[in-house]
Coordinates of C-alpha atoms and ligand atoms in Angstrom, one line a residue:
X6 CA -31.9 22.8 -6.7
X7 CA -35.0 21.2 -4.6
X8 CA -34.5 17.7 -6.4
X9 CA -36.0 14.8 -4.9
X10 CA -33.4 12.3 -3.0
X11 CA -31.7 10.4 -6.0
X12 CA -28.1 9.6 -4.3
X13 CA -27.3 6.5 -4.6
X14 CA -25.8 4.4 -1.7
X15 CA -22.4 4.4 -2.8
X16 CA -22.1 8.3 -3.4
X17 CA -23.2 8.1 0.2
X18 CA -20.3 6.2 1.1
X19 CA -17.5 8.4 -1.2
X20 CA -18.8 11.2 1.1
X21 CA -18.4 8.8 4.4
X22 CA -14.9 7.9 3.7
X23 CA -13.1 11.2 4.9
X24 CA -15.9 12.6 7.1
X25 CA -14.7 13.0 11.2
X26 CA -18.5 13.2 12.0
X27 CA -21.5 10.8 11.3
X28 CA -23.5 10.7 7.7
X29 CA -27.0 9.3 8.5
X30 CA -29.8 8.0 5.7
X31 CA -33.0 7.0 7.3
X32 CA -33.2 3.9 8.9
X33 CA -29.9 4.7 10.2
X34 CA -29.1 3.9 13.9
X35 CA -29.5 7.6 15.2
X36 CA -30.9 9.2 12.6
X37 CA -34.6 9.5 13.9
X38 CA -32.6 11.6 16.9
X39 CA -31.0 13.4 14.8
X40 CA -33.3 14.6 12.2
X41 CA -35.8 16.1 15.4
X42 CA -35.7 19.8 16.0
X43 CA -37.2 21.4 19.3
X44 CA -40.6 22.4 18.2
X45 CA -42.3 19.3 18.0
X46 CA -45.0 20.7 15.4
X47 CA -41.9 20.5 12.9
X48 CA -41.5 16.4 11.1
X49 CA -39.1 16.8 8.5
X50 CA -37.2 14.0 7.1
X51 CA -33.9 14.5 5.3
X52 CA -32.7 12.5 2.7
X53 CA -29.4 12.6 4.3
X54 CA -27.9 14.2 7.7
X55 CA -24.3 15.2 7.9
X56 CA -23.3 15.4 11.3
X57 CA -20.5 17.7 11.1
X58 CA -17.4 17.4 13.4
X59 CA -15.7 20.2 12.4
X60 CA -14.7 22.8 9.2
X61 CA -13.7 19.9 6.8
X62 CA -16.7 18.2 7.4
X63 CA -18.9 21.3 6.1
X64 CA -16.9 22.1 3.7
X65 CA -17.3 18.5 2.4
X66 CA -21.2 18.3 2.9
X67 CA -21.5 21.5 1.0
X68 CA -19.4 20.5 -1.9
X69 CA -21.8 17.2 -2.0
X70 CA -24.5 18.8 -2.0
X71 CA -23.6 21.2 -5.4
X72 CA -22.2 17.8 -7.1
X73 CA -25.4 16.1 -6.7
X74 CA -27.1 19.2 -6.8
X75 CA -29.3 18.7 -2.9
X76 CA -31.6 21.1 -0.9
X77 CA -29.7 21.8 1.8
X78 CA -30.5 23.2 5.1
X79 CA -28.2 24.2 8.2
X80 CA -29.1 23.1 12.1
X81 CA -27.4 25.1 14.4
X82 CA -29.1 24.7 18.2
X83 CA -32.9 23.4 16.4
X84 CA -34.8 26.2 18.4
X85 CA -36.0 28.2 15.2
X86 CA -39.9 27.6 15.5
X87 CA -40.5 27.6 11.8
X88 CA -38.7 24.7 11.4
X89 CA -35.5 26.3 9.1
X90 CA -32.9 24.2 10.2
X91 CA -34.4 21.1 8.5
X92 CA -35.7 20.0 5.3
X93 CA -37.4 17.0 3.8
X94 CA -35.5 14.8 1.1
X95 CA -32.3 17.1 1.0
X96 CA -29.3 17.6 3.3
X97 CA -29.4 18.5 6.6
X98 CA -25.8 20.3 7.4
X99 CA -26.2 19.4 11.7
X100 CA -24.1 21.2 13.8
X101 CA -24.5 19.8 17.2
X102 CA -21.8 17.6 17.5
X103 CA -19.6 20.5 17.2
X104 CA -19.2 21.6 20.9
X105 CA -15.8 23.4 21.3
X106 CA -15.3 26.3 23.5
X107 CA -12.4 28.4 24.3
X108 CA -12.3 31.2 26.6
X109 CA -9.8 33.3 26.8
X110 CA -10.0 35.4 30.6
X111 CA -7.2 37.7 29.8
X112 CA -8.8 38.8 26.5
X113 CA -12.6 38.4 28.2
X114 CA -12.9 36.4 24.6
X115 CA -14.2 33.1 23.9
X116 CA -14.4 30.9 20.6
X117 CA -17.4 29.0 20.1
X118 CA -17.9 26.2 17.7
X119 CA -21.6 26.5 15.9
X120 CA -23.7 23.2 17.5
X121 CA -23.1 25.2 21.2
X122 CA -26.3 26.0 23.1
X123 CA -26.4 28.7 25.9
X124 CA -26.0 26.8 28.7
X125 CA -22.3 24.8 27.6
X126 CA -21.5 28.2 26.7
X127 CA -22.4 29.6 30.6
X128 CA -20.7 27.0 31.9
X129 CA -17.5 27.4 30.4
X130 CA -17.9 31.5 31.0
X131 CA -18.8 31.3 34.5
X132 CA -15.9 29.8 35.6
X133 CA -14.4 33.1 35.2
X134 CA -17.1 35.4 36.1
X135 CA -17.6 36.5 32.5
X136 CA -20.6 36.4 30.3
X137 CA -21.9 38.2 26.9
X138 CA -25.9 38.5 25.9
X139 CA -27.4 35.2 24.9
X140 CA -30.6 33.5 24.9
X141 CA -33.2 34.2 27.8
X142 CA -33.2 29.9 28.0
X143 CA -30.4 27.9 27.7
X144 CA -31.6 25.4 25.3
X145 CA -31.4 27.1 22.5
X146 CA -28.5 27.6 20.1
X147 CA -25.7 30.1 19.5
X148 CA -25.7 29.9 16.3
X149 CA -29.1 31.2 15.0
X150 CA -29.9 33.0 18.1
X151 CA -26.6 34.9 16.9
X152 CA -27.2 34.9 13.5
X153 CA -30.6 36.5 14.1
X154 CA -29.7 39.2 16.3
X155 CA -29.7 37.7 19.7
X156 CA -32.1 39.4 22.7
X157 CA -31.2 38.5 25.8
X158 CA -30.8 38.8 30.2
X159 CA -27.7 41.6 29.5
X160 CA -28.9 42.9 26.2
X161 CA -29.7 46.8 28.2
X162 CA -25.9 46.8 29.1
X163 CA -24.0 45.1 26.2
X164 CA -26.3 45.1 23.6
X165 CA -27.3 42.3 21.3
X166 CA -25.4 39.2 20.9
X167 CA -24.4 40.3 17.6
X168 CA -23.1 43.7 19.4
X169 CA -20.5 41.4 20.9
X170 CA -19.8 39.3 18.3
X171 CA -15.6 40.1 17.4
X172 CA -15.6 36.8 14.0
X173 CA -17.0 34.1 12.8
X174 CA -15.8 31.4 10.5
X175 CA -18.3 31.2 7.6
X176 CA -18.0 29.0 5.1
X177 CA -19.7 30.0 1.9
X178 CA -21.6 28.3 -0.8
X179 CA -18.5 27.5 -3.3
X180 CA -17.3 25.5 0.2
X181 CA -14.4 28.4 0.8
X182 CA -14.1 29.9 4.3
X183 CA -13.7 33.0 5.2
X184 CA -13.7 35.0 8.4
X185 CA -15.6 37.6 8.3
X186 CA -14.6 40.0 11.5
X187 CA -14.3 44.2 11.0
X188 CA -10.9 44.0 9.4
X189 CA -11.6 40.7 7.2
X190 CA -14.5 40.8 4.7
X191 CA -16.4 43.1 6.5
X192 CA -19.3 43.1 4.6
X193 CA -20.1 39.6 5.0
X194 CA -19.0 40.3 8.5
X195 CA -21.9 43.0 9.0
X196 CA -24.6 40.7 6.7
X197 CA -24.1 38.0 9.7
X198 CA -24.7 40.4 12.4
X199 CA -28.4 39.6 12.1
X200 CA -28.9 38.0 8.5
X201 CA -29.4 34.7 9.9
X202 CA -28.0 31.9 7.8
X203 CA -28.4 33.2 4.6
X204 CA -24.7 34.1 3.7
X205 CA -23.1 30.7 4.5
X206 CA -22.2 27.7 7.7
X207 CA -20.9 30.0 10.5
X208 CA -18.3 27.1 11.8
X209 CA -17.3 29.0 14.6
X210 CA -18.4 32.7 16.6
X211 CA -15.7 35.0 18.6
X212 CA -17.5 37.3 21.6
X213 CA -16.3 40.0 23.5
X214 CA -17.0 38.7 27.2
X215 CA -17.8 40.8 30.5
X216 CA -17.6 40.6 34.1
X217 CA -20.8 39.0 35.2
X218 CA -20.9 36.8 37.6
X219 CA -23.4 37.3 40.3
X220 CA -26.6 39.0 38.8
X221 CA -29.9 40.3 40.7
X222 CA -32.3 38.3 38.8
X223 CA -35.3 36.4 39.0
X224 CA -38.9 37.1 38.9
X225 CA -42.2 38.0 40.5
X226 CA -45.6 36.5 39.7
X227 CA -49.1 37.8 40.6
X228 CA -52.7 36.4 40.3
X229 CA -53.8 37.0 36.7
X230 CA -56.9 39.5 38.3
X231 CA -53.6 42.0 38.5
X232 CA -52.3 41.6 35.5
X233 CA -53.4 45.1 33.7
X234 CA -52.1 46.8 36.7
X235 CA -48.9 44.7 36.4
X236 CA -48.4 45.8 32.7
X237 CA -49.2 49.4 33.8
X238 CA -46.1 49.2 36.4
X239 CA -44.1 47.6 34.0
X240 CA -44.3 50.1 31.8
X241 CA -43.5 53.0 34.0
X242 CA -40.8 50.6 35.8
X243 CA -39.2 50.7 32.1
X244 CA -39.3 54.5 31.4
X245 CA -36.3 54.9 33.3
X246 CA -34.5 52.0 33.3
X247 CA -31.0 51.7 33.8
X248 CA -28.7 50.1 31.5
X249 CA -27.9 47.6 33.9
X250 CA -31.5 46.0 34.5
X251 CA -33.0 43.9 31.5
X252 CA -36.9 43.1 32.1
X253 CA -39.2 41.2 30.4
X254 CA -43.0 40.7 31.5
X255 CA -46.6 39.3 30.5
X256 CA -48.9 36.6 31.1
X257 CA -48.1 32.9 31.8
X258 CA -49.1 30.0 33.7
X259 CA -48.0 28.6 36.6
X260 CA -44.7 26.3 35.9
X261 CA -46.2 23.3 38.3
X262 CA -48.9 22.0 35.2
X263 CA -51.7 23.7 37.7
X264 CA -52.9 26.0 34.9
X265 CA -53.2 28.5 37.4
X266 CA -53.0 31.9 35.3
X267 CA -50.4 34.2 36.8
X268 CA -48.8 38.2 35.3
X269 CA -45.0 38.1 35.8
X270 CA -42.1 40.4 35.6
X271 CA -38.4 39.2 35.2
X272 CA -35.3 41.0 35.7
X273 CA -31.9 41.0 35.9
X274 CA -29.8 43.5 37.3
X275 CA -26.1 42.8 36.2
X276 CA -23.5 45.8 38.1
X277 CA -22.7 45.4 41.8
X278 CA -24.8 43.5 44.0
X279 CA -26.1 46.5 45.9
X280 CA -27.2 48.7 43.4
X281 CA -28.9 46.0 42.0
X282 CA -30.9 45.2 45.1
X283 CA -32.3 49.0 44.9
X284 CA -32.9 48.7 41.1
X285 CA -35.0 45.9 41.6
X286 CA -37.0 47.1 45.0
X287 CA -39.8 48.9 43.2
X288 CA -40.4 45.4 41.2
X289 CA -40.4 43.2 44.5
X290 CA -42.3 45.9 46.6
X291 CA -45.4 46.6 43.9
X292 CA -48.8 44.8 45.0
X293 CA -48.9 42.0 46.6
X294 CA -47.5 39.1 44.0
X295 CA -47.8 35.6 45.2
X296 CA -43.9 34.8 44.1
X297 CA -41.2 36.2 44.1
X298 CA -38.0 34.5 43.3
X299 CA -35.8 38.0 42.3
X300 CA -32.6 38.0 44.1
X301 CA -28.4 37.4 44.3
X302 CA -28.2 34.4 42.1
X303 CA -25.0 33.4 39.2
X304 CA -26.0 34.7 35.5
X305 CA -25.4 30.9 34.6
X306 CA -28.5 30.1 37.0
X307 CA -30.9 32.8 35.9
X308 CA -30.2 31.7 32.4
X309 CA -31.7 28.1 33.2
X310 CA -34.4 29.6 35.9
X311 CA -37.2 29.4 32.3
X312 CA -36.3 26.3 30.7
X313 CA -38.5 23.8 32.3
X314 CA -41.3 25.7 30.5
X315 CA -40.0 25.6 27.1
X316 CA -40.1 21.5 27.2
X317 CA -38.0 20.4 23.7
X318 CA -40.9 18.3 21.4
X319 CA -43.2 21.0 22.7
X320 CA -45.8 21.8 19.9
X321 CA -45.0 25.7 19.1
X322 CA -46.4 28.2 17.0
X323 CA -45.4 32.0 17.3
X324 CA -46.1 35.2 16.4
X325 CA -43.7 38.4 17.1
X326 CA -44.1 41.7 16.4
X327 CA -42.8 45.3 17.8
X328 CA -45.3 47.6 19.6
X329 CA -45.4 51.5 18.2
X330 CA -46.1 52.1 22.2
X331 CA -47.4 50.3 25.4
X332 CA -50.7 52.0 25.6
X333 CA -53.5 50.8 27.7
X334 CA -55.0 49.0 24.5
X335 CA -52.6 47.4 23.4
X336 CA -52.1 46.0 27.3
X337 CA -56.1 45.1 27.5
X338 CA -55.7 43.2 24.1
X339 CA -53.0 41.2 25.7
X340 CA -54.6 40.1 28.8
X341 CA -57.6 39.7 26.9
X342 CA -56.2 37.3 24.3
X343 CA -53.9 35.7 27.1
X344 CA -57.7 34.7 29.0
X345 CA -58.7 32.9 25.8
X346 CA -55.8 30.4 25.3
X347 CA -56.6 27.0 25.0
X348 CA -53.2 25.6 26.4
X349 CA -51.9 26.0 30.1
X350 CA -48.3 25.9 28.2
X351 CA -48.8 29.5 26.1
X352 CA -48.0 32.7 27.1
X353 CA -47.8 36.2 25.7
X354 CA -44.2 38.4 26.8
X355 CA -43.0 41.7 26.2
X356 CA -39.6 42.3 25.7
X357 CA -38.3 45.8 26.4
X358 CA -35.4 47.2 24.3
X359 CA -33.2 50.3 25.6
X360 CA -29.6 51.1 27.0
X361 CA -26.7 49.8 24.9
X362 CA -29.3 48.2 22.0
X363 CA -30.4 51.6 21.3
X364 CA -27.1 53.6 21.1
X365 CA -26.1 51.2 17.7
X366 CA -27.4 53.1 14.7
X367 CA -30.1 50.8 12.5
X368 CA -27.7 50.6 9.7
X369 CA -24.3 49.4 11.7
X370 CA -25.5 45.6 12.1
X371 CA -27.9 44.2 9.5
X372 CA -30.1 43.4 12.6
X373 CA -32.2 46.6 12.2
X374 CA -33.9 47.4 15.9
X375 CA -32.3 49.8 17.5
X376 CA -34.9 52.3 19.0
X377 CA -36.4 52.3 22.7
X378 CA -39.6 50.0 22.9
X379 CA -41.2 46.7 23.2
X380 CA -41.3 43.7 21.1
X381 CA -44.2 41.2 22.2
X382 CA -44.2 37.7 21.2
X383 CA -47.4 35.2 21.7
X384 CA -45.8 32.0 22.6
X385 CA -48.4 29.4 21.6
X386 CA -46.9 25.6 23.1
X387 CA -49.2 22.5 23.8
X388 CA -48.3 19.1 23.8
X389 CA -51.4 16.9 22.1
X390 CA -51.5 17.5 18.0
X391 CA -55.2 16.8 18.6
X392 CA -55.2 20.3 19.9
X393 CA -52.9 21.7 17.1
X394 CA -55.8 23.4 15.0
X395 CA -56.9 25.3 18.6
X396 CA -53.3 25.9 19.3
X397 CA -52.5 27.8 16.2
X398 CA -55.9 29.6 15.5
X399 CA -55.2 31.5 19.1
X400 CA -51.5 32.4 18.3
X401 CA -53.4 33.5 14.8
X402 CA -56.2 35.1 16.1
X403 CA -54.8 37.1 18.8
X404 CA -52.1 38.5 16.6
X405 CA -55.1 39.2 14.6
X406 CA -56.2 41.6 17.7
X407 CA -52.6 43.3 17.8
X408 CA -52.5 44.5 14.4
X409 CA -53.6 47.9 15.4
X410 CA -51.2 48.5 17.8
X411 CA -47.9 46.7 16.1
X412 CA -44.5 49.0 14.6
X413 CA -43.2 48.0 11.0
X414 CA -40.4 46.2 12.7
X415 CA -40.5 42.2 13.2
X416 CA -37.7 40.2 14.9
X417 CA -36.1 37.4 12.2
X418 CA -35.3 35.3 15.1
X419 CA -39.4 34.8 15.9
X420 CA -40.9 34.6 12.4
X421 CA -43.1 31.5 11.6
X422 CA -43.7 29.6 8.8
X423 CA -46.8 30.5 8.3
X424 CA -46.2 34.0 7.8
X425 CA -48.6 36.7 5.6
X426 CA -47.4 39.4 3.6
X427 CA -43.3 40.2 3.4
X428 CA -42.0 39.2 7.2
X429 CA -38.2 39.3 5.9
X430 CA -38.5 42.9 4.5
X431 CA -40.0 43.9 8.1
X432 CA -37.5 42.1 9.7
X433 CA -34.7 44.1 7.9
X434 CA -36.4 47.6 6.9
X435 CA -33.6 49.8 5.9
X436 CA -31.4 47.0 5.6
X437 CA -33.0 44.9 3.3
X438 CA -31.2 46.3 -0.4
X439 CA -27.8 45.8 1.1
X440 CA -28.5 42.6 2.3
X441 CA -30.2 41.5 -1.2
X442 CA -26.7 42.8 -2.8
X443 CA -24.6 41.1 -0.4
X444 CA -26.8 38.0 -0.7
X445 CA -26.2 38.5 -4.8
X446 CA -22.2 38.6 -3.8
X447 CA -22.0 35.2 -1.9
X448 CA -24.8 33.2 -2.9
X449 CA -26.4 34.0 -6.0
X450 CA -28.2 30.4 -6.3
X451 CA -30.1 30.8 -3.0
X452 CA -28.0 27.6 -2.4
X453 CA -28.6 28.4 1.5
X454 CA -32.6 29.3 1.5
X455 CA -33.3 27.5 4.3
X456 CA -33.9 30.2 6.3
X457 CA -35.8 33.5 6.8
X458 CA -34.6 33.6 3.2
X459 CA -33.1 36.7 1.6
X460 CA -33.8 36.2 -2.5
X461 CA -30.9 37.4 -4.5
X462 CA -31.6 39.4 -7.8
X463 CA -28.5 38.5 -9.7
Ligands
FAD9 C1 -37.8 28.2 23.5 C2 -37.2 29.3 22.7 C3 -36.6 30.4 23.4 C4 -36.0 31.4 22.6 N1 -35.4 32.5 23.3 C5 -34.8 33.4 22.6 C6 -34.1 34.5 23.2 O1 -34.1 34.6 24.4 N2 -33.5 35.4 22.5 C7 -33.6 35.4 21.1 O2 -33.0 36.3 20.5 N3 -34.2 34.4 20.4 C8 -34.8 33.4 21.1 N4 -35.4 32.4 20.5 C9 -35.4 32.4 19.0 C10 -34.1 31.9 18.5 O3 -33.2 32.9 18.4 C11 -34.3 31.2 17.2 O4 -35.2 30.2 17.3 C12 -32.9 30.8 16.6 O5 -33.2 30.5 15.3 C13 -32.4 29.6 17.4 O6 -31.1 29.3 16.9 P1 -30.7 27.7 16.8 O7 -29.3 27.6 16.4 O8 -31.1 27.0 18.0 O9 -31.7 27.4 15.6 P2 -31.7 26.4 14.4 O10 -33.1 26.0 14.3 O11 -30.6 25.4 14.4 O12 -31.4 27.4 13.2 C14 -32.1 28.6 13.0 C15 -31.8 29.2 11.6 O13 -30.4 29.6 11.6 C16 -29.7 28.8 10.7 N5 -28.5 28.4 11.3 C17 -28.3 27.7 12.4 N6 -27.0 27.4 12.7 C18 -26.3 28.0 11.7 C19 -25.0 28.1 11.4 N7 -24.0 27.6 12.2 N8 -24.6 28.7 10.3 C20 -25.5 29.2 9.5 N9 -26.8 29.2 9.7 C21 -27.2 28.6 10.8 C22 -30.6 27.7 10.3 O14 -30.4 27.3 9.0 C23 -32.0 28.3 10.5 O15 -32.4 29.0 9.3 C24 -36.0 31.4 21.2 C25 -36.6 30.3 20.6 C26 -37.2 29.3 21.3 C27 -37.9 28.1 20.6

């Protein structure tokens, strides 16, 4: 494993022969598309993309790839920051041409096939006024968001994405597949439910769908002079929270490119219209914000309401972590940090975990965070790599100035890749032995270690 690119041109062409999909060497017409992910900080360049167009085509790309021995790495969606879904010199295993969806109203459950982002998921959801917890954006992909754990606009009511996820096809690293689902291979079936893409290709994902189709959602903005006081209502907003609101908040800047600082809360309220007016009234009524956009809207809408801000080719470099508490330090230290960035594209969020998260126990999903509390990510995003070294040094240096006031626990989903100390044992605490052993059971050559990797001892 991690050989340089020595297949010749006619091997290339034994594996182009039966493929549905698109094999790509550089040079090739679509390859330079292909081989870009969405943080633009990220310039990897595969020896070889497979651009998969259904099972047979993984299957074959894996099998390839242990002939002639290749690196390999997986591309579900492209959104993972640290760059994981591509590789230099190996094979890139790309996803995105797989696109099927198929709901089923009657059973509120819909099929998925792995290259599906958020928002071709909505769309086909919506039609029937159902929905299940994805991404807060709808660029980014169901496939590692899933794999990862999945936060989300309905995570207070149902959970995680991987709360609702029923199967998923996964093909392994001897090119077999299997579903894994709670009656078949459930083991692999709980090592998915937040071990990213260590265990094998998830082909395909079945969710459990709910009504949602009008939500009360949106969000508030006030000058950034407020913004302690904001975090200080945000917190006590939370403390009783209802299952049925999900709220995010923090510092940000203005979406017209004015630089113009602003403190935000978002919400969405997802029971009956009514209730969720007077859920969401102490958010609208509190000081005096200079937006506020919260209201009756389709969850297919709010979904897209952040995406103009998270521009694809964006330069991006994060840091994650989850608070012990929301004390009044850990708030200054935010609004502090956030007056100190360099670029009008970076922000700072908290994202506030309770309701249906909290009542799985940390040991039923291999996606570990299951207690009440707040996970804060500094969201570092410029657009000029002169301004890279700036760029990264804030994300650096202001999670630097959280360390006192961060839990154990990080989210997979979030880490970089330029990560200190053991991030994949803090993202999978008491999880972490089992998933080692399970990682041991169905890949014990690492074969799929592009990832927030999981060693195996075996
Ligand atoms: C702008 C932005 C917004 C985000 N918002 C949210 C959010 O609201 N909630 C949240 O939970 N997270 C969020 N994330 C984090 C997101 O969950 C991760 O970036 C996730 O990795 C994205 O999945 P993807 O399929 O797009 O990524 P990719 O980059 O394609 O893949 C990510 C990882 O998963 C593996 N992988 C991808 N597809 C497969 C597959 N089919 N089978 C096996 N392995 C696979 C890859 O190898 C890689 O290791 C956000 C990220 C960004 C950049």
């Amino acid at each position: 494993m991690g050989k340089q690119w020595t297949v010749d041109g006619a091997r290339v062409d034994e594996l182009r022969a039966a493929f549905s999909g698109q094999v790509l060497r550089p040079g090739d017409d679509g390859y330079e598309d292909a081989r870009r992910v969405h943080n633009g900080l990220i310039d990897k360049r595969p020896g070889l993309i497979a651009r998969c167009a259904g099972l047979g085509d993984i299957v074959d790309a894996i099998r390839f790839a242990r002939t002639h021995d290749l690196e390999v790495a997986v591309r579900g969606g492209g959104h993972n920051v640290a760059g994981r879904a591509t590789i230099d010199d190996g094979l890139m295993i790309d996803l995105a041409p797989m696109k099927g969806i198929y709901v089923d109203p009657a059973r509120r459950t819909i099929r998925a096939q792995g290259g599906v982002n958020w928002r071709e998921f909505n769309r086909e959801t919506q039609v029937y006024d159902l929905a299940t917890t994805g991404g807060v954006i709808s660029t980014t992909g169901i496939a590692g968001l899933t794999l990862g754990g999945g936060l989300g606009w309905l995570m207070g009511k149902y959970g995680m994405a991987v709360d609702n996820l029923l199967s998923a096809e996964i093909v392994t690293a001897d090119g077999e597949s299997l579903t894994a689902s709670a009656e078949e291979n459930p083991d692999l079936f709980w090592a998915i439910r937040g071990g990213g893409g260590n265990f094998g290709v998830a082909a395909s994902f079945e969710y459990r769908l709910h009504p949602v189709g009008q939500v009360t959602g949106g969000l508030v903005a006030h000058p950034v002079a407020s913004a302690k006081d904001v975090l200080h209502f945000y917190r006590e907003f939370t403390a009783s929270l209802p299952d049925e609101v999900t709220a995010f908040a923090g510092v940000t800047h203005a979406p017209d490119g004015s630089g113009l600082k602003l403190a935000f809360i978002a919400v969405c309220h997802c029971g009956p219209l009514e209730s969720g007016a007077a859920a969401v009234e102490p958010v609208k009524k509190f000081g005096s914000p200079v937006m506020d956009v919260i209201g009756p809207m389709p969850y297919g809408q709010l979904n897209v309401m952040l995406d103009a801000g998270f521009p694809k080719g964006a330069l991006n470099n994060w840091k994650a972590n989850f608070l012990s508490e929301l004390s009044d330090e850990v708030i200054d230290a935010i609004v502090e940090g956030f007056l100190a960035v360099p670029s009008t594209m970076s922000a700072l969020m908290l994202e506030y975990f309770h309701g249906a998260v909290t009542r799985v126990g940390a040991t039923e999903t291999a996606f570990p965070h299951r207690d009440r509390g707040y996970n804060l990510a500094i969201i570092s995003q410029w657009s000029e790599p002169r301004d890279n070294a700036r760029n990264i040094a804030w994300a650096k240096d202001t999670f630097a100035a959280m360390k006192p006031f961060v839990a154990a626990g990080r989210y997979v989903n979030y880490l970089g890749d330029d990560e200190v100390g053991d991030p994949v044992r803090a993202a999978y605490g008491p999880n972490y032995d089992r998933l080692v052993n399970l990682k041991n059971q169905y890949d014990p050559t690492n074969f799929f270690h592009m990832n927030q990797n999981i060693r195996p001892t075996a």
